mmCIF file of C-alpha atoms in Angstrom:
data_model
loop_
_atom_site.group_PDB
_atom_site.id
_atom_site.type_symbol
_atom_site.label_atom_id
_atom_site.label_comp_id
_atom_site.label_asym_id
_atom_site.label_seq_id
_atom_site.Cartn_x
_atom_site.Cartn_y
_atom_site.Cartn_z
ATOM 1 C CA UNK K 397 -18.816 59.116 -4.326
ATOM 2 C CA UNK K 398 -20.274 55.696 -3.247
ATOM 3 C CA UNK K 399 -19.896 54.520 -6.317
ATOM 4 C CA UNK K 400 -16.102 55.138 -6.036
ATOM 5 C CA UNK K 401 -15.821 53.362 -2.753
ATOM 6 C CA UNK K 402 -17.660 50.546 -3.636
ATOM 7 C CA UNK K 403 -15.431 49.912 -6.646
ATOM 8 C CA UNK K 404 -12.417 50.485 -4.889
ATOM 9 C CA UNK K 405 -13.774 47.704 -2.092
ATOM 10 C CA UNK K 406 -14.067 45.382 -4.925
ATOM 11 C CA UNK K 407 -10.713 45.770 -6.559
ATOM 12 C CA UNK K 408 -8.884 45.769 -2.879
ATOM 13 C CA UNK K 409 -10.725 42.295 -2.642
ATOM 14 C CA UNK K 410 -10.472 40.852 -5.965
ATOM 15 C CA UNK K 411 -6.393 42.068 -5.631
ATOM 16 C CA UNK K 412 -6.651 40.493 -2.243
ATOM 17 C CA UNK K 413 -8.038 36.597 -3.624
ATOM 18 C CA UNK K 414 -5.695 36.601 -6.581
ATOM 19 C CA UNK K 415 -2.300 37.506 -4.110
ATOM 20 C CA UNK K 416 -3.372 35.068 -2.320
ATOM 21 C CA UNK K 417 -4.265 32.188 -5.140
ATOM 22 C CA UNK K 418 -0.607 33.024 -6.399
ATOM 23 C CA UNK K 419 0.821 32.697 -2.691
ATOM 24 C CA UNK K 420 -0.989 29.295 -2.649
ATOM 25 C CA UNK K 421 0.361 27.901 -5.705
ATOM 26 C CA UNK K 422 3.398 29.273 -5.545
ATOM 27 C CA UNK K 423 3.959 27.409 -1.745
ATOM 28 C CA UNK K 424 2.351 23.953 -3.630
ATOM 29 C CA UNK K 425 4.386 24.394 -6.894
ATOM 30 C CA UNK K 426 7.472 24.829 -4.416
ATOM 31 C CA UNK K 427 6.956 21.645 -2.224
ATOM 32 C CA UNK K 428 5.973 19.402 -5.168
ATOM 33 C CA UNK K 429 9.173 20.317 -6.494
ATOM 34 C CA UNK K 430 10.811 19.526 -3.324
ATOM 35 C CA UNK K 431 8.595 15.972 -3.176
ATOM 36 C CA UNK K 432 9.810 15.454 -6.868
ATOM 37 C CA UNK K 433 13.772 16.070 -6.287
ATOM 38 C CA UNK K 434 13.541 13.893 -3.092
ATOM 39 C CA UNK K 435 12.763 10.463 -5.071
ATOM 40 C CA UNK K 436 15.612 9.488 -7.336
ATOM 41 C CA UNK K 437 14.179 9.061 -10.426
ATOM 42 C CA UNK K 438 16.307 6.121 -11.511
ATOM 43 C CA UNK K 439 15.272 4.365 -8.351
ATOM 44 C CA UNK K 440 14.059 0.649 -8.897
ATOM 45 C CA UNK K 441 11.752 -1.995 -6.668
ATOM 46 C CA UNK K 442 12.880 -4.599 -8.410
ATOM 47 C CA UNK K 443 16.621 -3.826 -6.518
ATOM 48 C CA UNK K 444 17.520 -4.757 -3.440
ATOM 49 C CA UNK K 445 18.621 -0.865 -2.285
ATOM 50 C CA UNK K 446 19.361 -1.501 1.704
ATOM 51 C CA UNK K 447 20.428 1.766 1.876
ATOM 52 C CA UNK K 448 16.019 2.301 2.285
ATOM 53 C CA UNK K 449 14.745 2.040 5.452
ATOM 54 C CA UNK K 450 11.066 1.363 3.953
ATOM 55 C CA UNK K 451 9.122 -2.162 3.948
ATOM 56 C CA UNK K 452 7.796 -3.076 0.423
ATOM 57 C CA UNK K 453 4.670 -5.688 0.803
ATOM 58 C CA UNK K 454 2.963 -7.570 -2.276
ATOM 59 C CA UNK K 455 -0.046 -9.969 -1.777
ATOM 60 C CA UNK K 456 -1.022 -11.341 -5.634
ATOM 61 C CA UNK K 457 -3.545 -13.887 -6.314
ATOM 62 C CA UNK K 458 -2.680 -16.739 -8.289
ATOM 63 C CA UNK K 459 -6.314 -18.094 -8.416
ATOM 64 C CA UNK K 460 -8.408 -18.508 -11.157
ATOM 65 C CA UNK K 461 -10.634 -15.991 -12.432
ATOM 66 C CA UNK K 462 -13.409 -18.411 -11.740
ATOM 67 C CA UNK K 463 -13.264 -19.188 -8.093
ATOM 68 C CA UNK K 464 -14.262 -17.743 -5.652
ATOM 69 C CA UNK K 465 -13.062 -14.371 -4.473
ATOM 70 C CA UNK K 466 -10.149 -13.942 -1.802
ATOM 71 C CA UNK K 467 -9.570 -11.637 0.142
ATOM 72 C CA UNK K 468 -8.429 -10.622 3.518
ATOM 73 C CA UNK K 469 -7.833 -8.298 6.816
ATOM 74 C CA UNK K 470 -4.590 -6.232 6.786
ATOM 75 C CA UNK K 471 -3.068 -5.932 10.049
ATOM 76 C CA UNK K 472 -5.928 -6.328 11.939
ATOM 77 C CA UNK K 473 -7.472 -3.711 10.029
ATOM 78 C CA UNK K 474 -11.470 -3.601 9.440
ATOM 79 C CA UNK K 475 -11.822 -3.204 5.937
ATOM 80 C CA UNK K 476 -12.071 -6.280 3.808
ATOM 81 C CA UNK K 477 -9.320 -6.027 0.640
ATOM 82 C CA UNK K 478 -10.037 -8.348 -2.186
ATOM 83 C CA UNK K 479 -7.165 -10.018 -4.394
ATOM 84 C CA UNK K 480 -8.001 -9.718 -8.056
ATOM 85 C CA UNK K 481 -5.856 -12.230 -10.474
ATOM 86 C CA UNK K 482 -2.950 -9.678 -12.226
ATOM 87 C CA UNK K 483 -4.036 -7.109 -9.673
ATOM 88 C CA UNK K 484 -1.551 -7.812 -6.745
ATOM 89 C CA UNK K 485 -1.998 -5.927 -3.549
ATOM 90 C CA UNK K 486 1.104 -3.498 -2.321
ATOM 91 C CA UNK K 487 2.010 -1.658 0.383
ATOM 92 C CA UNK K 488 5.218 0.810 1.895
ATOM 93 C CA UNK K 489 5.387 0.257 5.598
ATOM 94 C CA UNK K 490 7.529 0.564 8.299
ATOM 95 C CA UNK K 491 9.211 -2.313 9.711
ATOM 96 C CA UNK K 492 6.866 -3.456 12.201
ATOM 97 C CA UNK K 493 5.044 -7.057 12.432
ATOM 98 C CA UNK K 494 2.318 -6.852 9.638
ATOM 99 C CA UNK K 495 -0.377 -9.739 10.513
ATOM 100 C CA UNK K 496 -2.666 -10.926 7.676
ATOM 101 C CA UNK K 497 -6.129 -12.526 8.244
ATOM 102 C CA UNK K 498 -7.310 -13.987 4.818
ATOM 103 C CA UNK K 499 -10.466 -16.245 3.544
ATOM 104 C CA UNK K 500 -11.208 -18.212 0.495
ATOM 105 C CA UNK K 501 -14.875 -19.514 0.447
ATOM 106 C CA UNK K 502 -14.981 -21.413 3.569
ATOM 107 C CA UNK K 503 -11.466 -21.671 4.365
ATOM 108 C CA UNK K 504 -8.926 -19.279 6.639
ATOM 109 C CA UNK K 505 -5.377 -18.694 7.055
ATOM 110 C CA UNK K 506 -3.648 -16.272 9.446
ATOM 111 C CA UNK K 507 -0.282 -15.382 8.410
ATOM 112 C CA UNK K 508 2.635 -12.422 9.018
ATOM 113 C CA UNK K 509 2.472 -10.864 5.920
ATOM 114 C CA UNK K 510 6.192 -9.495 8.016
ATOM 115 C CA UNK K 511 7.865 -10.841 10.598
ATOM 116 C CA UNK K 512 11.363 -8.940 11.254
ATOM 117 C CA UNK K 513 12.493 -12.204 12.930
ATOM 118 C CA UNK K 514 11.999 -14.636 9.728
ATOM 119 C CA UNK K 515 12.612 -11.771 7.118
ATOM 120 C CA UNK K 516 16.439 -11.591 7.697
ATOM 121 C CA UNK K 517 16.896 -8.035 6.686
ATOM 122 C CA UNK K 518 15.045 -8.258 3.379
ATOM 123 C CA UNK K 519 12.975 -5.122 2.633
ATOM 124 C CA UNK K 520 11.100 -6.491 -0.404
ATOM 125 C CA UNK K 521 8.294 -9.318 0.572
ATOM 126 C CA UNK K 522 6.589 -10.872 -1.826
ATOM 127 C CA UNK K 523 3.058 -13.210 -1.225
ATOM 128 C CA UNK K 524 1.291 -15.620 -3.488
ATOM 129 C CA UNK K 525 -2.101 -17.298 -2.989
ATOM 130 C CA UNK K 526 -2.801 -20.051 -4.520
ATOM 131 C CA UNK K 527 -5.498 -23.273 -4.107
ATOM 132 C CA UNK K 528 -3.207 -24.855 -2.692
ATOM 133 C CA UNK K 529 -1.760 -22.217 -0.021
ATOM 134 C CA UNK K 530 0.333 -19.241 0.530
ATOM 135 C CA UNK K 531 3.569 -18.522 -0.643
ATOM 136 C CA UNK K 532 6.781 -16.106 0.040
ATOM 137 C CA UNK K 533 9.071 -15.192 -1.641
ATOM 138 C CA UNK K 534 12.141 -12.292 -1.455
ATOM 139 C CA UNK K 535 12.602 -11.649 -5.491
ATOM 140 C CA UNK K 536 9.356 -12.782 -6.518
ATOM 141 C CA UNK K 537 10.606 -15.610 -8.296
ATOM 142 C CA UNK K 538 11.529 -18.401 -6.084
ATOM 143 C CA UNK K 539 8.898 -19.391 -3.695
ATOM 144 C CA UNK K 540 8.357 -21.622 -0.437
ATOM 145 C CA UNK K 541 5.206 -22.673 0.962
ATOM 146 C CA UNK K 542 4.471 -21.188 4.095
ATOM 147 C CA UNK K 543 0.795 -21.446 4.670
ATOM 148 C CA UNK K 544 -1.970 -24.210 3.963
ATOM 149 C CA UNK K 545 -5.746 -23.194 3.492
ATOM 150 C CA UNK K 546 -7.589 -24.424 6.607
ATOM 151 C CA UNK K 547 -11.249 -24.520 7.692
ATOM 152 C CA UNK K 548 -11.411 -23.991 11.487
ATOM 153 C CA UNK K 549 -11.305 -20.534 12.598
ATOM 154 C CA UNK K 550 -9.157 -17.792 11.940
ATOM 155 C CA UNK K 551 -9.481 -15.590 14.968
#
């Protein structure tokens, strides 16, 4: 008789994990379906959609693989984020002021990497670094020079 009861305990829980490993996937199959069907899948970052209400940031280094490293503070964040040449840094965000805090060897810039009140509506920001500064740009084609490298300091 225990015998019975002990194998019935261990069906009842064995039955028990597997209803719930199917109610599991079954609730993460569902919403990744959802997730899926929410992003239109023809949708483009290389358009200028207004209809998004989402900020799209790019940092790239146009440096030489042979000096020295960049990299920078995002939005007064603590964790250093280095620029690798062909490996530009991107980020969604919302539409607040984004500050950047950057170094080359011995020299600093400070910069809004987004500024609603220069940006004039654009949702697509595009950064360059270069020796000889920093760059915008709003297709990533055209560019101005908005920043020059400086060595006094960047606080």
């Amino acid at each position: 008789m225990r015998k019975t009861t002990c194998r019935s305990i261990h069906h009842v829980s064995l039955l028990f994990l597997l209803t719930m490993c199917l109610l599991i996937n079954a609730d993460c199959s569902e919403s990744s379906s959802l997730n899926r069907s929410a992003i239109p899948s023809n949708y483009h970052l290389s358009s200028n959609d207004t209809n998004i209400n989402i900020l799209f940031l790019s940092i790239a280094s146009g440096m030489s693989p042979n000096d020295p490293p960049v990299f920078f503070f995002y939005n007064y964040g603590e964790t250093r984020i280095y620029l690798h040449p062909g490996k530009p840094f991107t980020k969604l965000a919302n539409f607040d002021r984004k500050v950047i805090l950057m170094y080359w060897d011995v020299l600093c810039v400070i910069f809004y990497a987004y500024d609603p009140t220069m940006e004039g509506g654009h949702q697509k920001i595009y950064w360059l670094v270069k020796p000889d500064g920093v760059f915008h740009s709003w297709d990533n084609n055209n560019w101005e020079k908005r920043k020059t490298w400086n060595n006094q300091a960047c606080n």
